[in-house]
Amino acid sequence: MSNRRVFSSWWSLSAAGVLCGVVAALTVTACGGSAAGSAAGSGARTAATPAVAPSGPREQTADQQLSHVLSRLAFGARPGDVSRVREMGVDRWIDLQLHPDRIDDAAAEQFMHENYKLLEVDAAELQRMVPPPGVLQQEMAARTKGREATAADSADYKKALEASRQLVGEVNSARVTRAATSQRQLQEVMVDFWLNHFTVYAAKGPQARYHLAEYETKSIRPHVLGKFRDLLGAVAKSPAMLFFLDNWQSQADSTRPRLVMAGGRLTALSPAQIRALQTRAAAGGRGQQAIAATPPRGRAGLNENYGRELLELHTLGVDGGYTQTDVINVARALTGWTLQGPRQAESGFNFVPLMHDAGEKVVLGHTLAAGRGVEDGEEVLDIVARHPSTAHYIAFKLARHFVSDTPSPALVDRAAAVFTATDGDIREVLRTIVTSQEFFAASTYRGKVKTPFEVVVSTVRALDGKPDPTPRTAQLVAGLGQPIFGHQTPDGWPDTGDKWMNTGAIMQRINFGFVAAAGRIPGAAPLGFPGADALKNAPLEQQVDGVTAALLGGSISADTRAVLLSGSNPLLKATPADGAMTGRPLPPIKGINQVIGLALGSPEFQRR
């Protein structure tokens, strides 16, 4: 068989679609996913089962378990990780990762502190340091009023504008750096999971970029293994989410009662009563003291965006049993949950009583009495966080992420039962999933397709890459189709292999392997892994064995081995440049570098 024919069949698509939720490339044993059926795939509820893991031995071999936990509960293995987990024991390592506070991560924290100073600045100060484009234009107009702009003016403007753009780049770079270098790997995996579950979009508007760092560090990161209700509340009050889903603009309709300060206390009054009170107060010269003015311009009426996504995407799920009336009443309960002005000294969550709908509401069968304020929203979060559909939906999403594109209904039900019994303790739900027999089933080994973020981070780790504070590595993630904070809709990036695998995506991933092999990833030398230098002048078969052991866990299919031993690079002839990766032509990649490039583009490396 010719080299080109071997290569083209390696990552071939099956006629029936994508096999096992990924690509029909290799053998059945390399292709994961359980035969769970449509109920699990849709997240539909099944009959209750005991919250006890089924008995029975783990189907994966001891070596497979080592590779498995390092690819599912971490972003792949760094050199030496397999030996460390083997020495510690898989179960002890899992337990340690479930308690990140017990893991010394001083080196990673120090690097982050020294190289990402802007991420330690609050959003309000950031906007003073790095004004948004609109403010820069106003400042430039004021600066050049009555005269022509000079070259120095233009240079200063361009410099300030570039600083504004680079802010998102620094946030994105920090995501990759921490994921690649932290010893608290499961925590980083969960940060990635929850940031996708509660996704926000960096380009929503000029204000969005200033809240991204705080969103991760204050709203998401502290709660990734804690109580789900705490995580949900932190997200609901985060400026990033309030801005992304427009709740900061949502206020009671003109016909609804609102809360006003009257007689020294907040009181629910009808629109007619508010107008009468304003008239009397104005006549007495006490208009501004007696009652707040009309809410800021631009905030007109009820906005259902966050209320809908809170139910559909964040908690109950699309089939969770809520109605459109529930969506409306959730949105009403959250009116007045807004944020302070973007240029104020303390930009953040703010509850504005006059924006709040103070009428009675019924949410999922629970009555919220009239006349209340911010506690309406808090009670809604309590209700949805503890709803049975939320327990099932979160359990399903976690099982899908960590076990299989189609997790077994029994596993999902056990995890949901733990969610309910522990009042949404994410750590214990996750423990149930990642210590289960299903997690260690033979069919789950290499059964998930990596996202572009996982591909890039695992490549850096496999090559023993050093921390890199430039935006370059994050740009590589975007080049593979997953820009960080770049998903425009609130449903987040796909978590099943079929959504990431098509002919173009496969070629991009293989091409990325050659980008890495050409040394185009900052800090990650292609021969950076231990023993690489000794392979430079070794026979091809020895090179293949060495690279397979170092990068692929020593276990590959006959098809992959045939490609690695092919002795030529047909892909490079078809794609002489790395395109979106850097836009520069790749140099000829031969010898050990070619083997490394092919290994990084292989189905074995592209799966976890």
Coordinates of C-alpha atoms in Angstrom, one line a residue:
M1 CA 0.0 0.0 0.0
S2 CA 1.4 3.4 -0.9
N3 CA 2.3 5.9 1.8
R4 CA -0.4 8.3 0.6
R5 CA -3.1 5.6 0.7
V6 CA -2.1 4.6 4.2
F7 CA -2.2 8.2 5.3
S8 CA -5.6 9.0 3.8
S9 CA -7.2 5.9 5.3
W10 CA -5.8 6.6 8.7
W11 CA -8.3 9.3 9.8
S12 CA -11.0 8.2 7.3
L13 CA -14.7 9.0 7.9
S14 CA -17.1 6.1 7.8
A15 CA -19.9 6.2 5.2
A16 CA -22.5 6.0 8.0
G17 CA -21.1 9.1 9.7
V18 CA -18.7 9.4 12.6
L19 CA -18.0 6.1 14.3
C20 CA -18.3 6.0 18.1
G21 CA -18.9 9.7 18.3
V22 CA -15.5 10.4 16.8
V23 CA -13.7 9.4 13.6
A24 CA -13.8 5.8 12.2
A25 CA -10.1 5.6 12.0
L26 CA -8.7 2.8 14.0
T27 CA -9.8 -0.4 15.8
V28 CA -12.9 -0.8 17.9
T29 CA -10.8 -0.9 21.1
A30 CA -9.4 2.6 20.4
C31 CA -12.9 4.0 19.8
G32 CA -14.8 4.7 23.0
G33 CA -18.4 5.4 24.1
S34 CA -20.9 3.2 25.8
A35 CA -24.0 1.8 24.1
A36 CA -26.2 3.9 26.3
G37 CA -29.0 4.5 24.0
S38 CA -31.0 7.6 23.1
A39 CA -32.3 8.3 26.6
A40 CA -28.8 9.1 27.9
G41 CA -27.8 10.9 24.8
S42 CA -30.7 13.4 25.1
G43 CA -30.3 13.8 28.9
A44 CA -33.8 12.3 29.3
R45 CA -34.7 11.1 32.8
T46 CA -34.7 7.4 33.6
A47 CA -36.0 5.2 36.4
A48 CA -34.2 5.9 39.7
T49 CA -31.3 3.7 40.7
P50 CA -29.5 3.3 44.0
A51 CA -26.6 5.8 44.6
V52 CA -24.2 2.9 44.9
A53 CA -21.6 2.1 42.3
P54 CA -22.0 -1.3 40.6
S55 CA -19.5 -3.9 41.8
G56 CA -17.0 -5.5 39.5
P57 CA -13.4 -5.2 38.4
R58 CA -12.2 -2.3 36.3
E59 CA -11.9 -3.4 32.7
Q60 CA -9.0 -1.2 31.8
T61 CA -5.5 -2.5 32.4
A62 CA -3.3 -0.9 35.0
D63 CA -1.4 1.0 32.4
Q64 CA -4.5 2.2 30.7
Q65 CA -5.9 3.5 34.0
L66 CA -2.8 5.6 34.4
S67 CA -3.2 7.1 30.9
H68 CA -6.9 7.4 31.3
V69 CA -7.0 9.5 34.5
L70 CA -4.2 11.8 33.2
S71 CA -6.2 12.5 30.0
R72 CA -9.6 12.9 31.7
L73 CA -8.8 14.5 35.0
A74 CA -5.9 16.4 33.7
F75 CA -4.9 18.0 30.4
G76 CA -2.7 15.1 29.5
A77 CA 0.5 13.8 31.1
R78 CA 3.7 15.7 31.4
P79 CA 7.0 13.7 31.4
G80 CA 7.1 11.9 34.7
D81 CA 3.4 12.1 35.5
V82 CA 2.7 8.5 34.7
S83 CA 5.4 7.3 37.1
R84 CA 4.2 9.6 39.8
V85 CA 0.6 8.4 39.5
R86 CA 1.7 4.8 39.4
E87 CA 3.8 5.2 42.6
M88 CA 0.9 7.0 44.4
G89 CA -1.8 4.8 43.1
V90 CA -4.7 5.9 40.8
D91 CA -7.3 6.2 43.6
R92 CA -5.1 8.2 45.9
W93 CA -4.2 10.5 43.0
I94 CA -7.8 11.0 42.1
D95 CA -8.6 11.9 45.8
L96 CA -5.8 14.3 45.9
Q97 CA -6.9 16.1 42.7
L98 CA -10.4 16.3 44.2
H99 CA -8.8 18.4 47.0
P100 CA -6.7 21.0 45.1
D101 CA -6.1 22.9 48.3
R102 CA -3.8 20.1 49.4
I103 CA -1.6 20.4 46.3
D104 CA 1.4 22.8 46.3
D105 CA 1.0 25.0 43.2
A106 CA 3.3 27.8 44.3
A107 CA 5.5 27.7 41.1
A108 CA 2.5 28.2 38.8
E109 CA 1.0 30.8 41.0
Q110 CA 4.2 32.8 41.1
F111 CA 4.5 32.7 37.3
M112 CA 1.0 34.0 37.0
H113 CA 1.6 36.8 39.5
E114 CA 4.8 37.9 37.8
N115 CA 3.5 37.7 34.2
Y116 CA -0.2 38.6 34.3
K117 CA -0.4 41.8 36.4
L118 CA -3.5 43.1 34.6
L119 CA -5.5 40.1 35.8
E120 CA -5.1 41.2 39.4
V121 CA -6.6 44.6 38.7
D122 CA -10.4 45.0 39.3
A123 CA -12.6 45.8 36.3
A124 CA -13.2 49.5 37.3
E125 CA -9.4 50.2 37.5
L126 CA -8.8 48.3 34.3
Q127 CA -11.2 50.6 32.5
R128 CA -9.2 53.6 33.8
M129 CA -5.9 52.0 32.8
V130 CA -7.0 50.7 29.4
P131 CA -10.0 52.7 28.2
P132 CA -12.4 51.1 25.7
P133 CA -12.2 52.3 22.0
G134 CA -15.2 54.7 22.4
V135 CA -13.6 56.5 25.3
L136 CA -10.3 56.7 23.4
Q137 CA -12.0 58.3 20.5
Q138 CA -13.6 60.9 22.8
E139 CA -10.3 61.6 24.5
M140 CA -8.6 62.0 21.1
A141 CA -11.3 64.4 19.9
A142 CA -10.9 66.5 23.1
R143 CA -7.1 66.4 22.8
T144 CA -7.1 67.6 19.2
K145 CA -10.0 70.0 19.4
G146 CA -9.4 73.0 17.2
R147 CA -6.3 71.6 15.5
E148 CA -5.2 68.8 13.2
A149 CA -4.0 65.6 14.8
T150 CA -0.2 65.2 14.8
A151 CA 1.8 62.0 14.1
A152 CA 2.4 61.9 17.9
D153 CA -1.4 62.0 18.5
S154 CA -2.0 59.2 16.1
A155 CA 0.8 57.1 17.6
D156 CA -0.5 57.6 21.1
Y157 CA -4.1 56.6 20.0
K158 CA -2.9 53.5 18.2
K159 CA -0.8 52.5 21.2
A160 CA -3.8 52.9 23.6
L161 CA -6.1 51.1 21.2
E162 CA -3.7 48.2 20.9
A163 CA -3.5 48.0 24.7
S164 CA -7.3 47.7 24.8
R165 CA -7.2 44.8 22.3
Q166 CA -4.4 43.1 24.1
L167 CA -6.4 42.8 27.3
V168 CA -8.4 39.9 25.9
G169 CA -5.2 38.3 24.6
E170 CA -3.7 38.4 28.1
V171 CA -6.8 36.8 29.6
N172 CA -6.8 34.1 27.0
S173 CA -3.0 33.5 27.4
A174 CA -3.5 33.1 31.2
R175 CA -6.1 30.4 30.6
V176 CA -3.7 28.3 28.5
T177 CA -0.7 28.9 30.8
R178 CA -2.5 27.9 34.0
A179 CA -4.0 24.9 32.4
A180 CA -0.7 23.7 31.1
T181 CA 1.4 24.4 34.2
S182 CA -0.8 24.0 37.3
Q183 CA -0.3 20.9 39.5
R184 CA -4.0 21.2 40.3
Q185 CA -5.0 19.7 37.1
L186 CA -8.5 18.6 37.9
Q187 CA -9.3 22.0 39.2
E188 CA -8.2 23.4 35.8
V189 CA -10.3 20.9 33.9
M190 CA -13.3 21.9 36.0
V191 CA -12.6 25.6 35.4
D192 CA -12.7 24.9 31.7
F193 CA -15.9 22.8 32.1
W194 CA -17.8 25.5 34.1
L195 CA -16.6 28.4 32.0
N196 CA -18.1 26.5 29.0
H197 CA -21.3 25.6 30.9
F198 CA -21.7 29.3 32.0
T199 CA -20.2 30.7 28.8
V200 CA -19.8 34.4 28.1
Y201 CA -18.6 36.2 25.0
A202 CA -15.6 38.5 25.0
A203 CA -16.8 40.5 22.0
K204 CA -20.4 41.1 23.3
G205 CA -19.5 44.8 23.6
P206 CA -16.7 47.1 24.6
Q207 CA -17.5 46.6 28.3
A208 CA -17.3 42.8 28.2
R209 CA -13.5 42.4 28.1
Y210 CA -13.0 44.2 31.4
H211 CA -15.0 41.6 33.3
L212 CA -13.5 38.4 31.9
A213 CA -10.6 38.0 34.4
E214 CA -12.8 38.6 37.4
Y215 CA -15.4 36.2 36.0
E216 CA -12.9 33.4 36.0
T217 CA -11.0 34.3 39.2
K218 CA -13.9 35.4 41.4
S219 CA -17.1 33.8 40.0
I220 CA -16.0 30.5 38.6
R221 CA -12.6 29.3 40.0
P222 CA -13.5 29.5 43.8
H223 CA -16.5 27.2 43.3
V224 CA -15.6 24.6 40.7
L225 CA -15.6 21.8 43.2
G226 CA -17.9 23.4 45.8
K227 CA -21.6 23.7 46.2
F228 CA -23.5 24.2 42.9
R229 CA -25.7 26.9 44.5
D230 CA -22.7 29.0 45.4
L231 CA -21.4 28.7 41.9
L232 CA -24.8 29.6 40.4
G233 CA -25.1 32.6 42.7
A234 CA -21.6 33.9 41.9
V235 CA -22.4 33.6 38.2
A236 CA -25.8 35.3 38.5
K237 CA -24.2 38.3 40.1
S238 CA -21.2 38.5 37.9
P239 CA -20.9 41.6 35.7
A240 CA -19.8 39.3 32.8
M241 CA -23.0 37.3 32.9
L242 CA -25.3 40.3 33.6
F243 CA -23.8 42.0 30.6
F244 CA -23.7 39.0 28.3
L245 CA -27.3 38.0 28.7
D246 CA -28.6 41.6 29.1
N247 CA -30.0 41.2 32.6
W248 CA -28.4 44.5 33.6
Q249 CA -31.0 46.2 31.4
S250 CA -34.0 44.3 32.6
Q251 CA -36.6 46.1 34.6
A252 CA -40.3 45.8 35.5
D253 CA -42.8 46.5 32.7
S254 CA -44.6 49.8 32.9
T255 CA -47.7 48.2 34.3
R256 CA -46.0 46.4 37.2
P257 CA -45.5 47.6 40.8
R258 CA -42.0 48.7 41.7
L259 CA -40.1 49.3 44.9
V260 CA -39.6 52.9 45.9
M261 CA -38.2 54.6 49.0
A262 CA -41.2 56.2 50.6
G263 CA -41.5 57.2 54.3
G264 CA -38.0 56.0 55.0
R265 CA -38.5 52.4 53.7
L266 CA -38.8 50.5 50.5
T267 CA -42.4 50.0 49.5
A268 CA -44.1 48.3 46.6
L269 CA -46.2 50.8 44.7
S270 CA -48.2 50.7 41.5
P271 CA -47.2 52.9 38.6
A272 CA -50.1 55.3 39.4
Q273 CA -49.1 55.5 43.1
I274 CA -45.5 56.2 42.0
R275 CA -46.5 59.0 39.8
A276 CA -48.7 60.5 42.5
L277 CA -45.9 60.3 45.0
Q278 CA -43.5 61.9 42.6
T279 CA -45.9 64.8 42.0
R280 CA -46.5 65.4 45.7
A281 CA -42.8 65.2 46.4
A282 CA -41.9 67.6 43.6
A283 CA -44.5 70.1 44.7
G284 CA -42.9 70.1 48.1
G285 CA -39.4 70.6 46.7
R286 CA -38.2 67.1 47.8
G287 CA -38.4 65.2 44.5
Q288 CA -35.0 63.8 44.4
Q289 CA -34.9 63.0 48.2
A290 CA -38.2 61.3 48.4
I291 CA -38.1 59.0 45.5
A292 CA -35.5 57.8 43.0
A293 CA -35.6 59.1 39.5
T294 CA -36.5 57.0 36.5
P295 CA -34.0 54.2 35.8
P296 CA -31.1 55.1 33.4
R297 CA -31.9 55.5 29.7
G298 CA -31.6 52.5 27.5
R299 CA -33.1 50.1 30.1
A300 CA -36.5 49.5 28.7
G301 CA -38.8 46.7 30.0
L302 CA -38.4 43.1 30.9
N303 CA -35.6 41.1 29.3
E304 CA -36.0 37.3 29.3
N305 CA -32.6 36.3 28.1
Y306 CA -31.0 35.4 31.4
G307 CA -34.2 33.9 32.8
R308 CA -34.5 31.6 29.8
E309 CA -30.9 30.5 29.8
L310 CA -30.8 30.1 33.6
L311 CA -33.5 27.4 33.2
E312 CA -32.6 25.9 29.8
L313 CA -28.8 25.9 29.9
H314 CA -27.6 26.5 33.5
T315 CA -29.9 24.4 35.6
L316 CA -32.9 22.3 34.6
G317 CA -32.1 21.7 31.0
V318 CA -34.2 22.0 27.9
D319 CA -36.5 19.1 29.0
G320 CA -36.5 20.1 32.6
G321 CA -40.2 20.6 33.0
Y322 CA -40.4 24.4 33.0
T323 CA -42.9 26.6 31.0
Q324 CA -42.7 29.9 29.2
T325 CA -44.6 31.3 32.2
D326 CA -41.8 30.2 34.4
V327 CA -39.3 31.9 32.1
I328 CA -41.2 35.2 32.4
N329 CA -41.6 34.9 36.2
V330 CA -37.9 34.1 36.7
A331 CA -37.0 37.1 34.6
R332 CA -39.4 39.2 36.7
A333 CA -37.8 38.0 39.9
L334 CA -34.4 39.0 38.6
T335 CA -35.3 42.5 37.5
G336 CA -33.1 45.1 39.2
W337 CA -30.2 42.7 39.2
T338 CA -27.9 45.0 37.3
L339 CA -24.4 46.5 37.5
Q340 CA -22.9 49.9 38.3
G341 CA -21.8 52.2 35.6
P342 CA -18.8 51.1 33.6
R343 CA -16.8 54.3 34.6
Q344 CA -17.7 54.3 38.3
A345 CA -15.2 53.7 41.1
E346 CA -16.8 50.4 42.1
S347 CA -18.1 48.6 39.0
G348 CA -19.9 45.4 39.9
F349 CA -23.2 43.9 40.9
N350 CA -25.9 46.3 42.0
F351 CA -29.6 45.8 42.9
V352 CA -31.8 48.8 41.9
P353 CA -35.1 48.6 43.7
L354 CA -36.9 50.9 41.3
M355 CA -36.1 48.5 38.4
H356 CA -37.5 45.5 40.3
D357 CA -41.0 44.0 39.6
A358 CA -42.4 43.9 43.1
G359 CA -45.5 41.9 42.2
E360 CA -46.3 38.3 43.2
K361 CA -44.7 35.6 41.1
V362 CA -45.0 31.8 40.8
V363 CA -41.9 29.9 39.7
L364 CA -42.0 26.1 39.2
G365 CA -44.9 25.9 41.7
H366 CA -43.3 28.1 44.3
T367 CA -45.1 31.4 45.1
L368 CA -42.9 34.5 45.7
A369 CA -44.9 37.0 47.7
A370 CA -45.4 40.6 46.5
G371 CA -43.4 43.4 47.9
R372 CA -40.0 41.8 48.1
G373 CA -36.7 42.9 46.5
V374 CA -33.4 41.2 45.8
E375 CA -34.5 38.1 47.8
D376 CA -36.9 37.3 44.9
G377 CA -33.8 36.5 42.7
E378 CA -32.1 34.7 45.6
E379 CA -35.1 32.4 46.1
V380 CA -35.3 31.6 42.4
L381 CA -31.7 30.5 42.5
D382 CA -32.4 28.3 45.6
I383 CA -35.4 26.8 43.8
V384 CA -33.6 25.9 40.5
A385 CA -30.3 24.8 42.2
R386 CA -32.2 22.2 44.2
H387 CA -34.6 21.1 41.5
P388 CA -34.5 17.4 40.6
S389 CA -34.1 18.2 36.9
T390 CA -31.0 20.3 37.7
A391 CA -29.5 17.3 39.6
H392 CA -30.0 15.1 36.6
Y393 CA -28.9 17.7 34.0
I394 CA -25.7 18.6 35.8
A395 CA -25.0 14.9 36.5
F396 CA -25.5 14.1 32.8
K397 CA -23.2 16.9 31.6
L398 CA -20.4 15.9 34.0
A399 CA -20.8 12.2 33.0
R400 CA -20.7 13.1 29.3
H401 CA -17.6 15.2 29.8
F402 CA -15.6 12.7 31.9
V403 CA -16.9 9.3 30.8
S404 CA -18.6 9.1 27.4
D405 CA -20.5 11.1 24.8
T406 CA -23.4 8.8 25.6
P407 CA -23.1 8.1 29.4
S408 CA -25.1 5.2 30.8
P409 CA -28.4 6.2 32.4
A410 CA -27.5 4.2 35.5
L411 CA -24.4 6.3 36.1
V412 CA -26.2 9.6 35.5
D413 CA -29.0 8.6 37.9
R414 CA -26.4 7.6 40.6
A415 CA -24.6 10.9 40.2
A416 CA -27.9 12.8 40.3
A417 CA -28.8 11.1 43.5
V418 CA -25.5 12.2 45.1
F419 CA -26.2 15.7 43.9
T420 CA -29.5 15.7 45.7
A421 CA -28.2 14.0 48.8
T422 CA -25.3 16.4 49.2
D423 CA -27.2 19.6 48.3
G424 CA -25.3 20.0 45.1
D425 CA -21.7 19.1 46.3
I426 CA -19.8 19.1 43.0
R427 CA -16.8 17.3 44.5
E428 CA -18.9 14.4 45.6
V429 CA -20.8 14.1 42.4
L430 CA -17.6 14.1 40.5
R431 CA -16.1 11.5 42.8
T432 CA -19.1 9.2 42.1
I433 CA -18.5 9.6 38.3
V434 CA -14.7 9.3 38.1
T435 CA -14.4 6.3 40.5
S436 CA -17.2 4.4 38.8
Q437 CA -17.0 1.1 36.9
E438 CA -18.3 3.0 33.8
F439 CA -15.4 5.5 34.0
F440 CA -12.9 2.6 33.9
A441 CA -14.7 0.6 31.2
A442 CA -12.6 -0.6 28.3
S443 CA -14.9 1.2 25.9
T444 CA -14.2 4.6 27.5
Y445 CA -10.4 4.4 26.9
R446 CA -9.5 7.1 24.3
G447 CA -13.3 7.4 23.8
K448 CA -13.6 11.2 23.8
V449 CA -12.3 13.6 21.1
K450 CA -10.3 16.5 22.5
T451 CA -11.5 20.0 22.0
P452 CA -9.0 22.4 20.4
F453 CA -8.2 23.8 23.8
E454 CA -7.4 20.3 25.1
V455 CA -5.3 19.6 22.0
V456 CA -3.1 22.6 22.4
V457 CA -2.7 22.3 26.2
S458 CA -2.0 18.6 26.1
T459 CA 0.6 19.1 23.4
V460 CA 2.4 21.7 25.5
R461 CA 2.3 19.3 28.4
A462 CA 3.5 16.3 26.4
L463 CA 6.5 18.2 25.1
D464 CA 7.3 19.4 28.6
G465 CA 6.7 23.0 27.5
K466 CA 7.7 26.0 29.6
P467 CA 5.2 28.7 30.6
D468 CA 4.7 31.3 27.9
P469 CA 3.0 34.7 28.7
T470 CA 2.5 35.7 25.1
P471 CA -0.9 35.4 23.4
R472 CA 0.6 33.0 20.8
T473 CA -0.6 29.7 22.3
A474 CA -4.1 31.0 22.8
Q475 CA -4.1 32.0 19.1
L476 CA -3.3 28.4 18.2
V477 CA -6.4 27.3 20.1
A478 CA -8.5 29.8 18.1
G479 CA -6.8 28.6 14.9
L480 CA -8.2 25.2 15.5
G481 CA -11.7 26.6 15.8
Q482 CA -12.2 27.3 19.5
P483 CA -11.3 30.9 20.4
I484 CA -11.3 31.3 24.2
F485 CA -14.3 33.4 25.4
G486 CA -15.2 33.3 21.7
H487 CA -18.5 31.4 21.6
Q488 CA -21.2 33.9 20.6
T489 CA -24.2 32.0 21.8
P490 CA -24.9 30.9 25.5
D491 CA -24.9 27.2 24.8
G492 CA -21.1 26.9 24.9
W493 CA -18.7 24.8 22.8
P494 CA -19.8 21.2 21.9
D495 CA -18.7 18.4 24.2
T496 CA -19.2 15.5 21.8
G497 CA -16.8 14.3 19.2
D498 CA -19.0 14.4 16.2
K499 CA -19.3 18.2 16.5
W500 CA -15.5 18.6 16.3
M501 CA -14.7 16.0 13.6
N502 CA -15.0 16.7 9.9
T503 CA -12.4 16.5 7.1
G504 CA -11.3 20.1 7.4
A505 CA -11.0 19.8 11.2
I506 CA -9.0 16.6 11.0
M507 CA -6.5 18.1 8.5
Q508 CA -6.2 21.2 10.8
R509 CA -5.4 18.9 13.7
I510 CA -2.8 16.9 11.8
N511 CA -1.3 20.1 10.5
F512 CA -1.1 21.4 14.1
G513 CA 1.0 18.4 14.9
F514 CA 3.5 19.6 12.3
V515 CA 3.3 23.2 13.6
A516 CA 4.4 21.8 17.0
A517 CA 7.1 19.6 15.4
A518 CA 8.4 22.7 13.6
G519 CA 8.9 24.4 17.0
R520 CA 6.1 27.0 16.4
I521 CA 4.7 26.7 19.9
P522 CA 6.5 29.1 22.2
G523 CA 8.1 27.4 25.1
A524 CA 7.4 23.9 23.7
A525 CA 10.4 22.5 21.8
P526 CA 9.5 19.4 19.8
L527 CA 12.5 17.6 21.3
G528 CA 11.7 18.8 24.8
F529 CA 10.6 15.5 26.2
P530 CA 13.1 13.3 28.0
G531 CA 15.1 10.9 25.7
A532 CA 14.3 12.9 22.6
D533 CA 17.9 13.9 21.9
A534 CA 18.9 10.2 21.9
L535 CA 16.4 9.5 19.1
K536 CA 17.6 12.1 16.7
N537 CA 19.9 9.8 14.8
A538 CA 18.3 6.5 15.7
P539 CA 16.8 4.1 13.1
L540 CA 13.2 5.0 12.1
E541 CA 11.7 2.0 14.0
Q542 CA 13.4 3.0 17.2
Q543 CA 12.3 6.6 16.7
V544 CA 8.7 5.4 16.4
D545 CA 9.0 3.3 19.5
G546 CA 10.5 6.1 21.5
V547 CA 7.9 8.7 20.4
T548 CA 5.1 6.3 20.9
A549 CA 6.2 5.6 24.5
A550 CA 6.8 9.3 25.2
L551 CA 3.7 10.9 23.6
L552 CA 1.1 8.2 23.1
G553 CA 1.4 6.1 26.2
G554 CA 3.1 3.2 24.3
S555 CA -0.1 1.9 22.8
I556 CA -1.1 2.5 19.2
S557 CA -3.0 0.8 16.4
A558 CA -1.4 -1.0 13.5
D559 CA -2.7 1.8 11.2
T560 CA -1.0 4.5 13.3
R561 CA 2.2 2.6 13.4
A562 CA 2.2 2.2 9.7
V563 CA 1.8 5.9 9.2
L564 CA 4.6 6.7 11.6
L565 CA 6.8 4.2 9.8
S566 CA 5.8 5.5 6.4
G567 CA 9.1 7.4 5.9
S568 CA 7.4 10.3 4.1
N569 CA 5.1 13.2 4.7
P570 CA 2.3 13.3 2.1
L571 CA 0.4 15.9 4.1
L572 CA 3.2 18.4 4.0
K573 CA 3.1 18.3 0.2
A574 CA -0.6 19.3 0.2
T575 CA -0.2 21.9 2.9
P576 CA 3.1 23.7 2.7
A577 CA 2.1 26.4 5.2
D578 CA 0.5 26.3 8.6
G579 CA -2.2 28.7 7.4
A580 CA -4.2 30.1 10.3
M581 CA -1.6 28.8 12.8
T582 CA 1.1 31.4 12.0
G583 CA 0.7 32.2 8.3
R584 CA 4.3 31.3 7.7
P585 CA 5.5 28.3 5.5
L586 CA 6.6 25.3 7.5
P587 CA 10.2 24.2 6.9
P588 CA 10.8 20.6 5.6
I589 CA 9.9 18.3 8.5
K590 CA 11.9 15.1 8.4
G591 CA 13.3 12.4 10.7
I592 CA 12.4 12.4 14.3
N593 CA 10.4 15.7 13.9
Q594 CA 8.2 14.1 11.3
V595 CA 7.5 11.2 13.6
I596 CA 6.6 13.7 16.4
G597 CA 4.3 15.7 14.1
L598 CA 2.5 12.6 12.9
A599 CA 2.2 11.3 16.5
L600 CA 0.7 14.6 17.7
G601 CA -1.8 14.5 14.8
S602 CA -2.7 10.8 15.4
P603 CA -6.2 9.6 16.5
E604 CA -4.6 8.3 19.7
F605 CA -3.3 11.8 20.7
Q606 CA -6.4 13.6 19.5
R607 CA -8.5 11.5 21.8
R608 CA -8.6 11.4 25.6

